[in-house]
PDB file of C-alpha atoms in Angstrom:
ATOM      1  CA  UNK A   1      -3.395  91.859 185.411  1.00 49.00           C
ATOM      2  CA  UNK A   2      -6.718  92.199 187.180  1.00 37.00           C
ATOM      3  CA  UNK A   3      -6.274  90.825 190.638  1.00 36.00           C
ATOM      4  CA  UNK A   4      -9.653  91.387 192.212  1.00 32.00           C
ATOM      5  CA  UNK A   5     -12.076  88.518 192.129  1.00 34.00           C
ATOM      6  CA  UNK A   6     -15.685  89.448 192.799  1.00 35.00           C
ATOM      7  CA  UNK A   7     -17.997  86.757 194.076  1.00 32.00           C
ATOM      8  CA  UNK A   8     -21.808  86.980 194.023  1.00 38.00           C
ATOM      9  CA  UNK A   9     -24.025  84.965 196.310  1.00 36.00           C
ATOM     10  CA  UNK A  10     -27.693  84.209 195.761  1.00 30.00           C
ATOM     11  CA  UNK A  11     -28.444  87.158 198.014  1.00 32.00           C
ATOM     12  CA  UNK A  12     -26.426  89.454 195.730  1.00 38.00           C
ATOM     13  CA  UNK A  13     -23.830  90.056 198.435  1.00 36.00           C
ATOM     14  CA  UNK A  14     -20.390  90.973 197.113  1.00 38.00           C
ATOM     15  CA  UNK A  15     -17.049  90.438 198.763  1.00 44.00           C
ATOM     16  CA  UNK A  16     -13.517  90.748 197.492  1.00 43.00           C
ATOM     17  CA  UNK A  17     -10.742  88.200 197.830  1.00 52.00           C
ATOM     18  CA  UNK A  18      -7.134  89.359 197.860  1.00 62.00           C
ATOM     19  CA  UNK A  19      -5.463  87.448 195.055  1.00 70.00           C
ATOM     20  CA  UNK A  20      -2.252  89.397 194.551  1.00 73.00           C
ATOM     21  CA  UNK A  21       0.625  90.953 196.463  1.00 82.00           C
ATOM     22  CA  UNK A  22       0.123  94.728 196.656  1.00 84.00           C
ATOM     23  CA  UNK A  23       3.730  95.242 197.792  1.00 88.00           C
ATOM     24  CA  UNK A  24       5.077  93.301 194.824  1.00 88.00           C
ATOM     25  CA  UNK A  25       2.919  95.336 192.463  1.00 90.00           C
ATOM     26  CA  UNK A  26       4.352  98.593 193.827  1.00 92.00           C
ATOM     27  CA  UNK A  27       7.863  97.227 193.227  1.00 92.00           C
ATOM     28  CA  UNK A  28       6.960  96.213 189.664  1.00 92.00           C
ATOM     29  CA  UNK A  29       5.432  99.606 188.837  1.00 93.00           C
ATOM     30  CA  UNK A  30       8.362 101.501 190.349  1.00 94.00           C
ATOM     31  CA  UNK A  31      10.762  99.377 188.310  1.00 95.00           C
ATOM     32  CA  UNK A  32       8.750  99.951 185.116  1.00 94.00           C
ATOM     33  CA  UNK A  33       8.939 103.727 185.625  1.00 94.00           C
ATOM     34  CA  UNK A  34      12.715 103.433 185.845  1.00 92.00           C
ATOM     35  CA  UNK A  35      13.145 101.876 182.397  1.00 93.00           C
ATOM     36  CA  UNK A  36      15.036 104.240 180.035  1.00 93.00           C
ATOM     37  CA  UNK A  37      12.275 103.860 177.421  1.00 92.00           C
ATOM     38  CA  UNK A  38       9.353 103.763 179.868  1.00 93.00           C
ATOM     39  CA  UNK A  39       7.293 106.237 177.785  1.00 93.00           C
ATOM     40  CA  UNK A  40       7.290 103.656 174.976  1.00 94.00           C
ATOM     41  CA  UNK A  41       4.789 101.612 177.002  1.00 95.00           C
ATOM     42  CA  UNK A  42       2.310 104.431 177.710  1.00 95.00           C
ATOM     43  CA  UNK A  43       0.296 104.092 174.497  1.00 94.00           C
ATOM     44  CA  UNK A  44      -2.608 102.119 175.999  1.00 95.00           C
ATOM     45  CA  UNK A  45      -3.096 104.236 179.112  1.00 95.00           C
ATOM     46  CA  UNK A  46      -2.705 107.463 177.121  1.00 94.00           C
ATOM     47  CA  UNK A  47      -5.313 106.287 174.619  1.00 95.00           C
ATOM     48  CA  UNK A  48      -7.829 105.335 177.310  1.00 96.00           C
ATOM     49  CA  UNK A  49      -7.073 108.521 179.287  1.00 95.00           C
ATOM     50  CA  UNK A  50      -7.954 110.616 176.245  1.00 94.00           C
ATOM     51  CA  UNK A  51     -11.254 108.750 175.820  1.00 94.00           C
ATOM     52  CA  UNK A  52     -11.979 109.183 179.520  1.00 94.00           C
ATOM     53  CA  UNK A  53     -11.246 112.913 179.315  1.00 92.00           C
ATOM     54  CA  UNK A  54     -13.756 113.214 176.465  1.00 92.00           C
ATOM     55  CA  UNK A  55     -16.389 111.709 178.751  1.00 92.00           C
ATOM     56  CA  UNK A  56     -15.449 114.177 181.476  1.00 91.00           C
ATOM     57  CA  UNK A  57     -15.819 117.075 179.039  1.00 88.00           C
ATOM     58  CA  UNK A  58     -19.335 115.914 178.157  1.00 89.00           C
ATOM     59  CA  UNK A  59     -20.479 116.795 181.691  1.00 90.00           C
ATOM     60  CA  UNK A  60     -21.703 120.393 181.555  1.00 86.00           C
ATOM     61  CA  UNK A  61     -20.217 121.397 184.886  1.00 88.00           C
ATOM     62  CA  UNK A  62     -17.011 122.776 186.358  1.00 89.00           C
ATOM     63  CA  UNK A  63     -15.150 120.693 188.928  1.00 93.00           C
ATOM     64  CA  UNK A  64     -12.797 122.934 190.957  1.00 93.00           C
ATOM     65  CA  UNK A  65     -10.882 119.930 192.340  1.00 94.00           C
ATOM     66  CA  UNK A  66     -10.298 116.534 190.729  1.00 95.00           C
ATOM     67  CA  UNK A  67      -8.652 113.632 192.538  1.00 96.00           C
ATOM     68  CA  UNK A  68      -6.781 111.375 190.088  1.00 96.00           C
ATOM     69  CA  UNK A  69      -6.773 107.985 191.834  1.00 96.00           C
ATOM     70  CA  UNK A  70      -3.918 105.795 190.611  1.00 94.00           C
ATOM     71  CA  UNK A  71      -2.543 108.559 188.402  1.00 94.00           C
ATOM     72  CA  UNK A  72       0.457 106.600 187.143  1.00 94.00           C
ATOM     73  CA  UNK A  73       2.753 108.826 185.109  1.00 93.00           C
ATOM     74  CA  UNK A  74       0.126 111.542 184.680  1.00 92.00           C
ATOM     75  CA  UNK A  75      -1.823 110.001 181.808  1.00 93.00           C
ATOM     76  CA  UNK A  76      -5.053 111.803 182.730  1.00 91.00           C
ATOM     77  CA  UNK A  77      -3.277 114.985 183.744  1.00 85.00           C
ATOM     78  CA  UNK A  78      -1.851 115.640 180.285  1.00 85.00           C
ATOM     79  CA  UNK A  79      -5.335 115.566 178.686  1.00 88.00           C
ATOM     80  CA  UNK A  80      -7.359 117.579 181.233  1.00 89.00           C
ATOM     81  CA  UNK A  81      -7.962 121.241 180.350  1.00 85.00           C
ATOM     82  CA  UNK A  82      -8.884 124.281 182.401  1.00 85.00           C
ATOM     83  CA  UNK A  83     -12.488 124.184 181.151  1.00 85.00           C
ATOM     84  CA  UNK A  84     -13.020 121.103 183.338  1.00 89.00           C
ATOM     85  CA  UNK A  85     -10.987 121.899 186.466  1.00 92.00           C
ATOM     86  CA  UNK A  86      -8.426 124.250 187.950  1.00 91.00           C
ATOM     87  CA  UNK A  87      -6.738 121.853 190.389  1.00 93.00           C
ATOM     88  CA  UNK A  88      -5.736 118.172 190.165  1.00 94.00           C
ATOM     89  CA  UNK A  89      -4.579 115.985 193.055  1.00 95.00           C
ATOM     90  CA  UNK A  90      -2.484 113.131 191.682  1.00 95.00           C
ATOM     91  CA  UNK A  91      -2.494 110.035 193.913  1.00 95.00           C
ATOM     92  CA  UNK A  92      -0.661 106.752 193.556  1.00 95.00           C
ATOM     93  CA  UNK A  93       0.848 103.971 195.647  1.00 93.00           C
ATOM     94  CA  UNK A  94       4.059 103.916 193.561  1.00 94.00           C
ATOM     95  CA  UNK A  95       6.504 106.746 194.235  1.00 95.00           C
ATOM     96  CA  UNK A  96       8.277 106.019 190.958  1.00 94.00           C
ATOM     97  CA  UNK A  97       5.141 106.983 189.014  1.00 94.00           C
ATOM     98  CA  UNK A  98       4.830 110.278 190.876  1.00 94.00           C
ATOM     99  CA  UNK A  99       8.508 111.071 190.258  1.00 95.00           C
ATOM    100  CA  UNK A 100       8.204 110.896 186.454  1.00 94.00           C
ATOM    101  CA  UNK A 101       8.470 114.523 185.173  1.00 91.00           C
ATOM    102  CA  UNK A 102       5.326 115.959 183.593  1.00 88.00           C
ATOM    103  CA  UNK A 103       4.413 119.328 182.135  1.00 84.00           C
ATOM    104  CA  UNK A 104       1.364 120.871 183.843  1.00 78.00           C
ATOM    105  CA  UNK A 105      -1.447 121.913 181.493  1.00 84.00           C
ATOM    106  CA  UNK A 106      -2.025 125.637 181.180  1.00 86.00           C
ATOM    107  CA  UNK A 107      -4.299 127.062 183.864  1.00 88.00           C
ATOM    108  CA  UNK A 108      -4.201 123.986 186.122  1.00 91.00           C
ATOM    109  CA  UNK A 109      -2.376 123.588 189.428  1.00 91.00           C
ATOM    110  CA  UNK A 110      -1.456 120.208 190.874  1.00 90.00           C
ATOM    111  CA  UNK A 111      -0.286 118.413 193.976  1.00 93.00           C
ATOM    112  CA  UNK A 112       0.841 114.846 194.548  1.00 94.00           C
ATOM    113  CA  UNK A 113      -0.048 112.392 197.318  1.00 94.00           C
ATOM    114  CA  UNK A 114       1.604 109.018 197.941  1.00 94.00           C
ATOM    115  CA  UNK A 115      -1.136 106.598 198.996  1.00 92.00           C
ATOM    116  CA  UNK A 116      -0.623 103.901 201.615  1.00 88.00           C
ATOM    117  CA  UNK A 117      -1.826 100.417 200.731  1.00 77.00           C
ATOM    118  CA  UNK A 118      -3.705  99.839 203.976  1.00 74.00           C
ATOM    119  CA  UNK A 119      -5.487 103.232 204.014  1.00 79.00           C
ATOM    120  CA  UNK A 120      -5.771 104.524 200.468  1.00 84.00           C
ATOM    121  CA  UNK A 121      -8.006 107.568 200.980  1.00 92.00           C
ATOM    122  CA  UNK A 122      -7.968 107.948 204.766  1.00 89.00           C
ATOM    123  CA  UNK A 123      -6.164 111.310 204.700  1.00 88.00           C
ATOM    124  CA  UNK A 124      -8.878 112.970 202.616  1.00 94.00           C
ATOM    125  CA  UNK A 125     -11.760 114.621 204.446  1.00 95.00           C
ATOM    126  CA  UNK A 126     -15.416 113.827 203.921  1.00 95.00           C
ATOM    127  CA  UNK A 127     -17.151 115.748 201.109  1.00 95.00           C
ATOM    128  CA  UNK A 128     -13.878 117.319 199.950  1.00 94.00           C
ATOM    129  CA  UNK A 129     -13.519 116.301 196.271  1.00 96.00           C
ATOM    130  CA  UNK A 130     -15.709 117.426 193.374  1.00 96.00           C
ATOM    131  CA  UNK A 131     -14.653 114.561 191.096  1.00 97.00           C
ATOM    132  CA  UNK A 132     -12.662 111.356 191.502  1.00 97.00           C
ATOM    133  CA  UNK A 133     -11.231 109.850 188.333  1.00 97.00           C
ATOM    134  CA  UNK A 134      -9.300 106.610 187.894  1.00 96.00           C
ATOM    135  CA  UNK A 135      -7.715 105.330 184.697  1.00 96.00           C
ATOM    136  CA  UNK A 136      -6.834 101.616 184.383  1.00 95.00           C
ATOM    137  CA  UNK A 137      -5.693 101.271 187.997  1.00 94.00           C
ATOM    138  CA  UNK A 138      -8.617  99.790 189.915  1.00 94.00           C
ATOM    139  CA  UNK A 139      -7.955  96.244 188.679  1.00 91.00           C
ATOM    140  CA  UNK A 140      -5.027  96.095 191.137  1.00 88.00           C
ATOM    141  CA  UNK A 141      -7.170  96.922 194.175  1.00 89.00           C
ATOM    142  CA  UNK A 142      -7.922  93.926 196.375  1.00 86.00           C
ATOM    143  CA  UNK A 143     -10.832  95.538 198.236  1.00 89.00           C
ATOM    144  CA  UNK A 144     -12.917  97.250 195.579  1.00 91.00           C
ATOM    145  CA  UNK A 145     -16.079  97.440 197.743  1.00 93.00           C
ATOM    146  CA  UNK A 146     -14.148  99.203 200.494  1.00 93.00           C
ATOM    147  CA  UNK A 147     -12.433 101.596 198.105  1.00 94.00           C
ATOM    148  CA  UNK A 148     -15.690 102.529 196.358  1.00 96.00           C
ATOM    149  CA  UNK A 149     -17.227 103.382 199.728  1.00 96.00           C
ATOM    150  CA  UNK A 150     -14.210 105.569 200.503  1.00 96.00           C
ATOM    151  CA  UNK A 151     -14.539 107.341 197.150  1.00 97.00           C
ATOM    152  CA  UNK A 152     -18.192 108.033 197.937  1.00 97.00           C
ATOM    153  CA  UNK A 153     -17.185 109.396 201.339  1.00 97.00           C
ATOM    154  CA  UNK A 154     -14.662 111.936 200.001  1.00 97.00           C
ATOM    155  CA  UNK A 155     -16.899 113.169 197.163  1.00 97.00           C
ATOM    156  CA  UNK A 156     -19.028 116.264 197.661  1.00 96.00           C
ATOM    157  CA  UNK A 157     -22.804 115.758 197.330  1.00 95.00           C
ATOM    158  CA  UNK A 158     -23.598 115.428 193.616  1.00 94.00           C
ATOM    159  CA  UNK A 159     -19.896 114.727 192.986  1.00 96.00           C
ATOM    160  CA  UNK A 160     -18.974 112.243 190.285  1.00 97.00           C
ATOM    161  CA  UNK A 161     -16.796 109.132 190.178  1.00 97.00           C
ATOM    162  CA  UNK A 162     -15.634 108.400 186.638  1.00 97.00           C
ATOM    163  CA  UNK A 163     -13.108 105.838 185.510  1.00 96.00           C
ATOM    164  CA  UNK A 164     -11.992 102.925 183.393  1.00 97.00           C
ATOM    165  CA  UNK A 165     -10.835  99.416 184.203  1.00 96.00           C
ATOM    166  CA  UNK A 166     -10.063  96.180 182.411  1.00 95.00           C
ATOM    167  CA  UNK A 167     -12.954  93.749 182.025  1.00 94.00           C
ATOM    168  CA  UNK A 168     -13.530  90.143 181.044  1.00 91.00           C
ATOM    169  CA  UNK A 169     -11.784  88.785 177.939  1.00 91.00           C
ATOM    170  CA  UNK A 170      -8.850  91.175 178.325  1.00 95.00           C
ATOM    171  CA  UNK A 171      -5.679  89.495 176.945  1.00 95.00           C
ATOM    172  CA  UNK A 172      -7.667  86.278 176.504  1.00 95.00           C
ATOM    173  CA  UNK A 173      -5.359  85.236 173.649  1.00 96.00           C
ATOM    174  CA  UNK A 174      -2.379  85.116 176.012  1.00 95.00           C
ATOM    175  CA  UNK A 175      -4.369  83.358 178.720  1.00 94.00           C
ATOM    176  CA  UNK A 176      -5.590  80.589 176.411  1.00 95.00           C
ATOM    177  CA  UNK A 177      -2.133  80.027 174.892  1.00 96.00           C
ATOM    178  CA  UNK A 178      -0.422  79.767 178.278  1.00 94.00           C
ATOM    179  CA  UNK A 179      -3.064  77.415 179.655  1.00 93.00           C
ATOM    180  CA  UNK A 180      -2.940  75.057 176.679  1.00 95.00           C
ATOM    181  CA  UNK A 181       0.863  75.010 176.644  1.00 95.00           C
ATOM    182  CA  UNK A 182       1.113  74.322 180.369  1.00 92.00           C
ATOM    183  CA  UNK A 183      -1.508  71.614 180.187  1.00 93.00           C
ATOM    184  CA  UNK A 184       0.393  69.890 177.372  1.00 93.00           C
ATOM    185  CA  UNK A 185       3.798  70.138 179.065  1.00 92.00           C
ATOM    186  CA  UNK A 186       2.960  69.628 182.743  1.00 89.00           C
ATOM    187  CA  UNK A 187      -0.439  67.941 182.789  1.00 88.00           C
ATOM    188  CA  UNK A 188      -2.083  70.819 184.672  1.00 87.00           C
ATOM    189  CA  UNK A 189      -2.475  74.586 184.765  1.00 83.00           C
ATOM    190  CA  UNK A 190      -1.557  77.246 187.306  1.00 82.00           C
ATOM    191  CA  UNK A 191      -2.939  80.793 187.521  1.00 81.00           C
ATOM    192  CA  UNK A 192      -0.680  83.270 185.749  1.00 84.00           C
ATOM    193  CA  UNK A 193      -3.302  85.834 184.666  1.00 83.00           C
ATOM    194  CA  UNK A 194      -5.901  86.902 187.194  1.00 78.00           C
ATOM    195  CA  UNK A 195      -9.674  87.072 186.560  1.00 77.00           C
ATOM    196  CA  UNK A 196     -11.301  90.308 185.431  1.00 88.00           C
ATOM    197  CA  UNK A 197     -14.378  92.060 186.739  1.00 92.00           C
ATOM    198  CA  UNK A 198     -17.594  91.872 184.718  1.00 94.00           C
ATOM    199  CA  UNK A 199     -19.840  94.806 183.873  1.00 94.00           C
ATOM    200  CA  UNK A 200     -22.587  93.325 186.058  1.00 94.00           C
ATOM    201  CA  UNK A 201     -20.283  93.059 189.077  1.00 94.00           C
ATOM    202  CA  UNK A 202     -18.914  96.573 188.581  1.00 96.00           C
ATOM    203  CA  UNK A 203     -22.408  98.018 188.450  1.00 95.00           C
ATOM    204  CA  UNK A 204     -23.376  96.074 191.585  1.00 96.00           C
ATOM    205  CA  UNK A 205     -20.292  97.320 193.440  1.00 96.00           C
ATOM    206  CA  UNK A 206     -21.033 100.939 192.561  1.00 97.00           C
ATOM    207  CA  UNK A 207     -24.656 100.533 193.612  1.00 96.00           C
ATOM    208  CA  UNK A 208     -23.618  98.893 196.901  1.00 96.00           C
ATOM    209  CA  UNK A 209     -21.356 101.882 197.586  1.00 96.00           C
ATOM    210  CA  UNK A 210     -24.455 104.133 197.259  1.00 96.00           C
ATOM    211  CA  UNK A 211     -23.642 105.669 193.893  1.00 96.00           C
ATOM    212  CA  UNK A 212     -26.623 106.593 191.752  1.00 94.00           C
ATOM    213  CA  UNK A 213     -27.300 107.312 188.064  1.00 92.00           C
ATOM    214  CA  UNK A 214     -24.673 104.706 187.187  1.00 95.00           C
ATOM    215  CA  UNK A 215     -23.612 104.487 183.544  1.00 95.00           C
ATOM    216  CA  UNK A 216     -21.432 101.753 182.018  1.00 96.00           C
ATOM    217  CA  UNK A 217     -20.075 101.297 178.518  1.00 94.00           C
ATOM    218  CA  UNK A 218     -17.211  99.318 177.047  1.00 94.00           C
ATOM    219  CA  UNK A 219     -14.628  99.505 174.300  1.00 95.00           C
ATOM    220  CA  UNK A 220     -12.483  96.764 172.801  1.00 95.00           C
ATOM    221  CA  UNK A 221      -8.923  97.867 172.017  1.00 95.00           C
ATOM    222  CA  UNK A 222      -6.778  95.468 169.980  1.00 96.00           C
ATOM    223  CA  UNK A 223      -3.078  95.945 169.364  1.00 95.00           C
ATOM    224  CA  UNK A 224      -0.708  93.938 167.178  1.00 96.00           C
ATOM    225  CA  UNK A 225       2.681  92.426 168.063  1.00 96.00           C
ATOM    226  CA  UNK A 226       5.321  90.495 166.121  1.00 96.00           C
ATOM    227  CA  UNK A 227       5.424  87.622 168.654  1.00 95.00           C
ATOM    228  CA  UNK A 228       4.349  86.604 172.160  1.00 96.00           C
ATOM    229  CA  UNK A 229       7.618  87.675 173.765  1.00 95.00           C
ATOM    230  CA  UNK A 230       7.022  91.281 172.669  1.00 95.00           C
ATOM    231  CA  UNK A 231       3.611  91.063 174.338  1.00 96.00           C
ATOM    232  CA  UNK A 232       5.093  89.939 177.646  1.00 94.00           C
ATOM    233  CA  UNK A 233       7.777  92.622 177.418  1.00 95.00           C
ATOM    234  CA  UNK A 234       5.136  95.310 176.848  1.00 95.00           C
ATOM    235  CA  UNK A 235       3.035  94.112 179.783  1.00 94.00           C
ATOM    236  CA  UNK A 236       6.124  94.288 181.980  1.00 94.00           C
ATOM    237  CA  UNK A 237       6.909  97.775 180.682  1.00 94.00           C
ATOM    238  CA  UNK A 238       3.364  98.861 181.565  1.00 95.00           C
ATOM    239  CA  UNK A 239       3.793  97.469 185.077  1.00 92.00           C
ATOM    240  CA  UNK A 240       1.090  94.912 184.287  1.00 92.00           C
ATOM    241  CA  UNK A 241       3.088  91.736 184.853  1.00 87.00           C
ATOM    242  CA  UNK A 242       1.621  89.147 187.206  1.00 85.00           C
ATOM    243  CA  UNK A 243       1.918  89.515 190.980  1.00 80.00           C
ATOM    244  CA  UNK A 244      -0.441  86.808 192.177  1.00 76.00           C
ATOM    245  CA  UNK A 245      -0.194  86.323 195.909  1.00 68.00           C
ATOM    246  CA  UNK A 246      -0.917  82.608 195.657  1.00 62.00           C
ATOM    247  CA  UNK A 247       2.702  81.922 194.741  1.00 55.00           C
ATOM    248  CA  UNK A 248       2.028  80.849 191.159  1.00 60.00           C
ATOM    249  CA  UNK A 249       5.119  79.053 189.824  1.00 66.00           C
ATOM    250  CA  UNK A 250       7.323  80.582 187.175  1.00 80.00           C
ATOM    251  CA  UNK A 251       6.678  79.487 183.613  1.00 85.00           C
ATOM    252  CA  UNK A 252       9.195  76.983 182.316  1.00 90.00           C
ATOM    253  CA  UNK A 253      11.065  77.739 179.127  1.00 92.00           C
ATOM    254  CA  UNK A 254       9.513  74.819 177.250  1.00 94.00           C
ATOM    255  CA  UNK A 255       6.046  76.016 178.288  1.00 94.00           C
ATOM    256  CA  UNK A 256       6.767  79.508 176.963  1.00 94.00           C
ATOM    257  CA  UNK A 257       8.059  78.084 173.680  1.00 95.00           C
ATOM    258  CA  UNK A 258       4.945  75.953 173.275  1.00 96.00           C
ATOM    259  CA  UNK A 259       2.678  78.878 174.216  1.00 96.00           C
ATOM    260  CA  UNK A 260       4.313  81.060 171.557  1.00 96.00           C
ATOM    261  CA  UNK A 261       3.637  78.420 168.898  1.00 97.00           C
ATOM    262  CA  UNK A 262       0.028  77.946 170.070  1.00 97.00           C
ATOM    263  CA  UNK A 263      -0.560  81.709 170.042  1.00 97.00           C
ATOM    264  CA  UNK A 264       0.580  81.902 166.430  1.00 97.00           C
ATOM    265  CA  UNK A 265      -1.459  78.901 165.315  1.00 96.00           C
ATOM    266  CA  UNK A 266      -4.679  80.121 166.971  1.00 97.00           C
ATOM    267  CA  UNK A 267      -4.640  83.885 166.549  1.00 97.00           C
ATOM    268  CA  UNK A 268      -2.057  85.046 163.996  1.00 96.00           C
ATOM    269  CA  UNK A 269      -3.308  87.452 161.319  1.00 96.00           C
ATOM    270  CA  UNK A 270      -2.541  86.741 157.633  1.00 95.00           C
ATOM    271  CA  UNK A 271       0.489  89.048 157.840  1.00 95.00           C
ATOM    272  CA  UNK A 272       1.811  87.207 160.921  1.00 94.00           C
ATOM    273  CA  UNK A 273       0.792  89.880 163.441  1.00 96.00           C
ATOM    274  CA  UNK A 274      -0.413  88.590 166.812  1.00 97.00           C
ATOM    275  CA  UNK A 275      -3.454  90.499 168.161  1.00 97.00           C
ATOM    276  CA  UNK A 276      -3.905  91.235 171.850  1.00 97.00           C
ATOM    277  CA  UNK A 277      -7.284  92.480 173.070  1.00 96.00           C
ATOM    278  CA  UNK A 278      -8.025  94.817 175.967  1.00 96.00           C
ATOM    279  CA  UNK A 279     -11.689  95.026 176.956  1.00 96.00           C
ATOM    280  CA  UNK A 280     -12.108  98.352 178.773  1.00 97.00           C
ATOM    281  CA  UNK A 281     -15.110  99.229 180.931  1.00 97.00           C
ATOM    282  CA  UNK A 282     -15.933 102.929 181.380  1.00 97.00           C
ATOM    283  CA  UNK A 283     -18.167 103.900 184.270  1.00 97.00           C
ATOM    284  CA  UNK A 284     -19.769 106.979 185.819  1.00 97.00           C
ATOM    285  CA  UNK A 285     -21.439 107.102 189.219  1.00 96.00           C
ATOM    286  CA  UNK A 286     -22.798 110.087 191.136  1.00 96.00           C
ATOM    287  CA  UNK A 287     -22.914 110.666 194.865  1.00 96.00           C
ATOM    288  CA  UNK A 288     -26.470 111.109 196.019  1.00 93.00           C
ATOM    289  CA  UNK A 289     -27.721 114.631 196.612  1.00 91.00           C
ATOM    290  CA  UNK A 290     -31.047 116.251 197.417  1.00 85.00           C
ATOM    291  CA  UNK A 291     -30.654 118.459 194.337  1.00 84.00           C
ATOM    292  CA  UNK A 292     -30.589 115.530 191.907  1.00 82.00           C
ATOM    293  CA  UNK A 293     -33.605 114.647 189.851  1.00 76.00           C
ATOM    294  CA  UNK A 294     -35.477 111.491 190.801  1.00 75.00           C
ATOM    295  CA  UNK A 295     -37.613 109.219 188.611  1.00 72.00           C
ATOM    296  CA  UNK A 296     -41.361 109.640 188.879  1.00 77.00           C
ATOM    297  CA  UNK A 297     -43.305 106.926 190.699  1.00 82.00           C
ATOM    298  CA  UNK A 298     -44.356 103.896 188.712  1.00 81.00           C
ATOM    299  CA  UNK A 299     -47.809 104.373 187.194  1.00 80.00           C
ATOM    300  CA  UNK A 300     -47.742 108.189 187.224  1.00 82.00           C
ATOM    301  CA  UNK A 301     -47.416 108.526 183.449  1.00 80.00           C
ATOM    302  CA  UNK A 302     -50.222 110.184 181.510  1.00 81.00           C
ATOM    303  CA  UNK A 303     -49.378 108.684 178.102  1.00 80.00           C
ATOM    304  CA  UNK A 304     -48.759 105.138 176.929  1.00 83.00           C
ATOM    305  CA  UNK A 305     -45.652 104.060 175.031  1.00 82.00           C
ATOM    306  CA  UNK A 306     -48.040 102.335 172.640  1.00 85.00           C
ATOM    307  CA  UNK A 307     -49.209 105.777 171.512  1.00 85.00           C
ATOM    308  CA  UNK A 308     -45.689 107.028 170.756  1.00 84.00           C
ATOM    309  CA  UNK A 309     -46.080 106.779 166.955  1.00 87.00           C
ATOM    310  CA  UNK A 310     -49.252 108.868 167.037  1.00 85.00           C
ATOM    311  CA  UNK A 311     -47.660 111.430 169.363  1.00 85.00           C
ATOM    312  CA  UNK A 312     -44.669 111.840 167.037  1.00 87.00           C
ATOM    313  CA  UNK A 313     -46.997 112.157 164.042  1.00 87.00           C
ATOM    314  CA  UNK A 314     -48.989 114.890 165.808  1.00 85.00           C
ATOM    315  CA  UNK A 315     -45.777 116.771 166.577  1.00 85.00           C
ATOM    316  CA  UNK A 316     -44.636 116.584 162.946  1.00 86.00           C
ATOM    317  CA  UNK A 317     -48.031 117.647 161.623  1.00 84.00           C
ATOM    318  CA  UNK A 318     -49.630 120.037 164.082  1.00 81.00           C
ATOM    319  CA  UNK A 319     -53.257 121.018 163.407  1.00 78.00           C
ATOM    320  CA  UNK A 320     -53.783 124.141 161.337  1.00 74.00           C
ATOM    321  CA  UNK A 321     -54.595 127.265 163.389  1.00 72.00           C
ATOM    322  CA  UNK A 322     -58.269 128.120 163.563  1.00 65.00           C
ATOM    323  CA  UNK A 323     -59.456 131.221 161.595  1.00 65.00           C
ATOM    324  CA  UNK A 324     -62.168 131.996 164.097  1.00 55.00           C
TER     325      UNK A 324
END
């Protein structure tokens, strides 16, 4: 799923390595949108989109224009209300996602933009968007540092970048089962599931792109399946099947059979259900502005944290007013 590998050097420099085929991913996502029951596979993105919308609503500001980066089938769009924004620009690299019919929320207008892989946000002007939001799409971007800089460019001063993406340990049960089965059957392992970004790397990338007041939190979502083949079918229906650009070989049938047995032996619940975990990182970053508050210089405090108990006690029990 996640196909962006972030490497840190001792100097804290970050660079991205393209590990997947962007063209193949567009084909996979377009095909997934064409399935007759494609809405059956929207449960994860809809769930995370609702949680992301709650975080947007916590910001006590109006955002006249929101750019939905990697909008998919409109998962964010269906949860946004007119108290947050009046106009949404839905952007995606897959035309099939944009073509899926959706009902616009009351009081909100929309437009759609098909993004080009080699210039994702080049057609948007500087300082033109009040908010950029992205829901479970960034893990398919090869050049995250470059994209984050572009997001910062198109945001208005004091604009906000808010989103979600898969993090480490996502679908680890499937990864471990496939690796053990392939090692047993072939004597080696090949990459079939890409690495995921860590919270530390995501925070560093946002900081390097000149975002400030960065906030990160995570949520672990676990779903249950009857067997491993249902898991792989659901990932395909979500458009999350592998598209590694390294030419990873197809899994042999005997490897899949062994992986299914290993999955059950290692992770099956007492009722036979197989859990699959999705570790989701939520993030918020603000574009710098002269109107934003700044922390006071170190050493400028007038009270010590050691006196906090006494300060709280004084506030709870103020001195009696003088009668004089």
